[in-house]
Amino acid sequence: MTATIAAHDTVRARYVLGSIVVAFLLAIAGLLLNWLIAPDEDFVFVEGVSALAVLYVIAQGVERINEMLVTVLDFVFGRLGATFPESRKIAAERALREQRAAARAGNAGAGADPGAVMAAESAVRAARRELRILTAVVGFGLSFLFLAALDTGLFEVTIRSPHVPIGIDWVLSAAVLVGGATALHDFISTLRGSKERADTL
């Protein structure tokens, strides 16, 4: 049992390390694209469209790309005989459903095994946490790539302060975009609420 846990921990560490390397390479690619193709002029928006729309599109795009990457990598790793975190999550959730059904049947007559249910719940939490870490790290790299390539960020489109270096803007903005379009929408709503309160003073 201990050897199995250690083996799983080693596999998880490899996936996490791999995602960090991918995010680092994406960040470097973003810096390169910024040097090669970043626009020299500000974006021009049609009437009624906010500058934050660019960030919202990036957030939506990163979410969809992450979903496709998970599906593709799960298929590829399965073909190679390895288990990607998405497959482990699905298998753990299936095992949890089976253990809960067995526990319910046990309560009706046969002996239930609460320990098996707890173990299955722990496996589900671990699989979901592992997948969440991987997608968050890769999502950060993707967000940084698009922000750098388009030479934009949250500070750039909200306060345009010369005191915030653009590199820091990209890093902080990428961290916000990792939360997805919903988190960005909450940020925009908070920003608008603060502006409205300031306007009424």
Coordinates of C-alpha atoms in Angstrom, one line a residue:
M1 CA 0.0 0.0 0.0
T2 CA 2.8 2.4 1.0
A3 CA 4.7 1.6 -2.3
T4 CA 1.5 2.3 -4.3
I5 CA 1.0 5.7 -2.6
A6 CA 4.7 6.6 -3.2
A7 CA 4.3 5.6 -6.8
H8 CA 1.2 7.8 -7.2
D9 CA 2.9 10.7 -5.5
T10 CA 5.9 10.4 -7.9
V11 CA 3.5 10.4 -10.9
R12 CA 1.7 13.4 -9.6
A13 CA 5.0 15.3 -9.0
R14 CA 6.0 14.6 -12.6
Y15 CA 2.7 16.0 -13.9
V16 CA 3.0 19.1 -11.8
L17 CA 6.6 19.6 -12.7
G18 CA 5.7 19.1 -16.4
S19 CA 2.9 21.7 -16.2
I20 CA 5.3 24.2 -14.6
V21 CA 7.8 23.6 -17.4
V22 CA 5.0 24.1 -20.0
A23 CA 3.8 27.3 -18.3
F24 CA 7.4 28.6 -18.3
L25 CA 7.8 27.9 -22.0
L26 CA 4.5 29.6 -22.8
A27 CA 5.7 32.6 -20.9
I28 CA 8.9 32.7 -22.9
A29 CA 6.9 32.4 -26.1
G30 CA 4.7 35.3 -24.9
L31 CA 7.7 37.5 -24.4
L32 CA 9.0 36.5 -27.9
L33 CA 5.7 37.2 -29.5
N34 CA 5.5 40.6 -27.7
W35 CA 8.9 41.5 -29.3
L36 CA 7.8 40.2 -32.7
I37 CA 4.2 41.1 -33.2
A38 CA 2.9 43.2 -30.4
P39 CA 0.8 46.1 -31.7
D40 CA 2.3 49.6 -31.5
E41 CA -1.0 51.3 -31.2
D42 CA -3.8 51.0 -28.7
F43 CA -6.9 48.9 -29.5
V44 CA -9.8 50.7 -31.1
F45 CA -13.2 49.5 -29.9
V46 CA -16.6 49.9 -31.4
E47 CA -19.1 52.0 -29.4
G48 CA -20.4 50.3 -26.3
V49 CA -17.5 47.8 -26.0
S50 CA -15.1 48.1 -23.1
A51 CA -11.4 47.6 -23.3
L52 CA -11.9 44.9 -20.7
A53 CA -13.6 42.9 -23.5
V54 CA -10.1 41.9 -24.7
L55 CA -9.3 40.3 -21.4
Y56 CA -12.7 38.6 -21.3
V57 CA -12.1 37.0 -24.6
I58 CA -8.6 35.8 -23.4
A59 CA -10.2 34.3 -20.3
Q60 CA -12.8 32.5 -22.3
G61 CA -10.2 31.3 -24.8
V62 CA -7.9 30.0 -22.1
E63 CA -10.8 28.1 -20.5
R64 CA -11.7 26.4 -23.8
I65 CA -8.1 25.7 -24.7
N66 CA -7.6 24.1 -21.3
E67 CA -10.6 21.9 -21.8
M68 CA -9.4 20.8 -25.2
L69 CA -5.9 20.1 -23.9
V70 CA -7.3 17.9 -21.1
T71 CA -9.3 15.9 -23.5
V72 CA -6.5 15.5 -26.0
L73 CA -3.8 14.7 -23.4
D74 CA -6.1 12.2 -21.7
F75 CA -6.6 10.4 -25.1
V76 CA -2.9 10.5 -25.9
F77 CA -1.8 9.3 -22.5
G78 CA -4.4 6.5 -22.6
R79 CA -3.0 5.4 -26.0
L80 CA 0.5 5.4 -24.5
G81 CA -0.7 3.2 -21.6
A82 CA -0.4 6.0 -19.0
T83 CA -3.1 7.5 -16.8
F84 CA -3.7 11.2 -17.1
P85 CA -5.3 13.0 -14.1
E86 CA -8.6 13.4 -16.0
S87 CA -8.9 9.6 -16.3
R88 CA -8.0 9.2 -12.6
K89 CA -10.6 11.7 -11.6
I90 CA -13.3 9.9 -13.7
A91 CA -12.2 6.5 -12.3
A92 CA -12.2 7.8 -8.7
E93 CA -15.7 9.3 -9.1
R94 CA -17.0 6.0 -10.5
A95 CA -15.4 4.1 -7.6
L96 CA -17.0 6.6 -5.1
R97 CA -20.5 6.0 -6.7
E98 CA -20.0 2.3 -6.4
Q99 CA -18.8 2.4 -2.8
R100 CA -21.8 4.7 -1.8
A101 CA -24.2 2.3 -3.5
A102 CA -22.6 -0.6 -1.7
A103 CA -22.8 1.3 1.6
R104 CA -26.5 2.0 1.0
A105 CA -27.1 -1.7 0.2
G106 CA -25.1 -2.6 3.3
N107 CA -27.3 -0.4 5.5
A108 CA -30.3 -2.4 4.1
G109 CA -28.8 -5.8 5.1
A110 CA -25.2 -6.7 4.4
G111 CA -22.3 -5.2 6.2
A112 CA -21.2 -1.8 5.0
D113 CA -17.6 -0.6 4.7
P114 CA -17.4 3.1 5.8
G115 CA -13.7 3.0 5.3
A116 CA -14.0 2.1 1.7
V117 CA -16.3 5.1 1.1
M118 CA -13.9 7.4 2.9
A119 CA -11.0 6.1 0.8
A120 CA -13.0 6.6 -2.4
E121 CA -13.9 10.2 -1.3
S122 CA -10.2 10.9 -0.6
A123 CA -9.2 9.6 -4.0
V124 CA -11.8 11.8 -5.7
R125 CA -10.5 14.9 -3.8
A126 CA -6.9 14.1 -4.7
A127 CA -7.7 13.6 -8.4
R128 CA -9.7 16.8 -8.6
R129 CA -7.0 18.7 -6.8
E130 CA -4.3 17.4 -9.1
L131 CA -6.3 18.3 -12.3
R132 CA -7.1 21.7 -10.9
I133 CA -3.4 22.4 -10.2
L134 CA -2.4 21.3 -13.7
T135 CA -5.1 23.4 -15.5
A136 CA -4.3 26.4 -13.3
V137 CA -0.6 26.3 -14.0
V138 CA -1.0 25.8 -17.8
G139 CA -3.8 28.4 -17.8
F140 CA -1.5 30.9 -16.2
G141 CA 1.1 30.2 -19.0
L142 CA -1.5 30.6 -21.7
S143 CA -2.9 33.8 -20.2
F144 CA 0.6 35.3 -20.0
L145 CA 1.3 34.3 -23.6
F146 CA -1.8 36.1 -24.9
L147 CA -1.4 39.1 -22.7
A148 CA 2.2 39.6 -23.7
A149 CA 1.5 39.0 -27.4
L150 CA -1.3 41.6 -27.3
D151 CA 0.7 43.9 -25.0
T152 CA -2.2 44.4 -22.6
G153 CA -3.2 43.7 -19.0
L154 CA -5.6 44.8 -16.3
F155 CA -3.6 47.8 -15.2
E156 CA -3.1 48.8 -18.8
V157 CA -6.9 48.9 -19.6
T158 CA -8.0 50.2 -16.2
I159 CA -5.7 52.8 -14.7
R160 CA -2.9 53.2 -17.4
S161 CA -0.4 53.9 -14.7
P162 CA 3.2 54.4 -15.7
H163 CA 4.2 53.2 -12.2
V164 CA 3.2 49.6 -13.0
P165 CA 5.8 47.8 -15.2
I166 CA 4.1 46.0 -18.0
G167 CA 5.8 42.7 -17.0
I168 CA 4.2 42.9 -13.5
D169 CA 0.9 43.8 -15.2
W170 CA 1.1 40.6 -17.3
V171 CA 1.9 38.4 -14.3
L172 CA -0.9 39.8 -12.1
S173 CA -3.4 39.8 -14.9
A174 CA -2.5 36.2 -15.9
A175 CA -3.1 35.2 -12.2
V176 CA -6.5 36.8 -12.3
L177 CA -7.4 35.2 -15.6
V178 CA -6.6 31.8 -14.2
G179 CA -9.8 32.1 -12.3
G180 CA -11.7 32.1 -15.6
A181 CA -14.3 34.3 -17.2
T182 CA -16.4 34.2 -14.1
A183 CA -13.6 35.6 -11.9
L184 CA -12.9 38.3 -14.4
H185 CA -16.6 39.2 -14.6
D186 CA -16.7 39.5 -10.8
F187 CA -13.6 41.8 -11.0
I188 CA -15.2 43.9 -13.7
S189 CA -18.4 44.2 -11.7
T190 CA -16.5 45.3 -8.6
L191 CA -14.5 47.8 -10.6
R192 CA -17.7 49.3 -12.1
G193 CA -19.3 49.4 -8.6
S194 CA -16.3 51.3 -7.2
K195 CA -16.5 53.8 -10.2
E196 CA -20.2 54.4 -9.7
R197 CA -19.7 55.0 -5.9
A198 CA -16.8 57.4 -6.7
D199 CA -19.0 59.2 -9.2
T200 CA -21.8 59.8 -6.7
L201 CA -19.4 61.4 -4.1

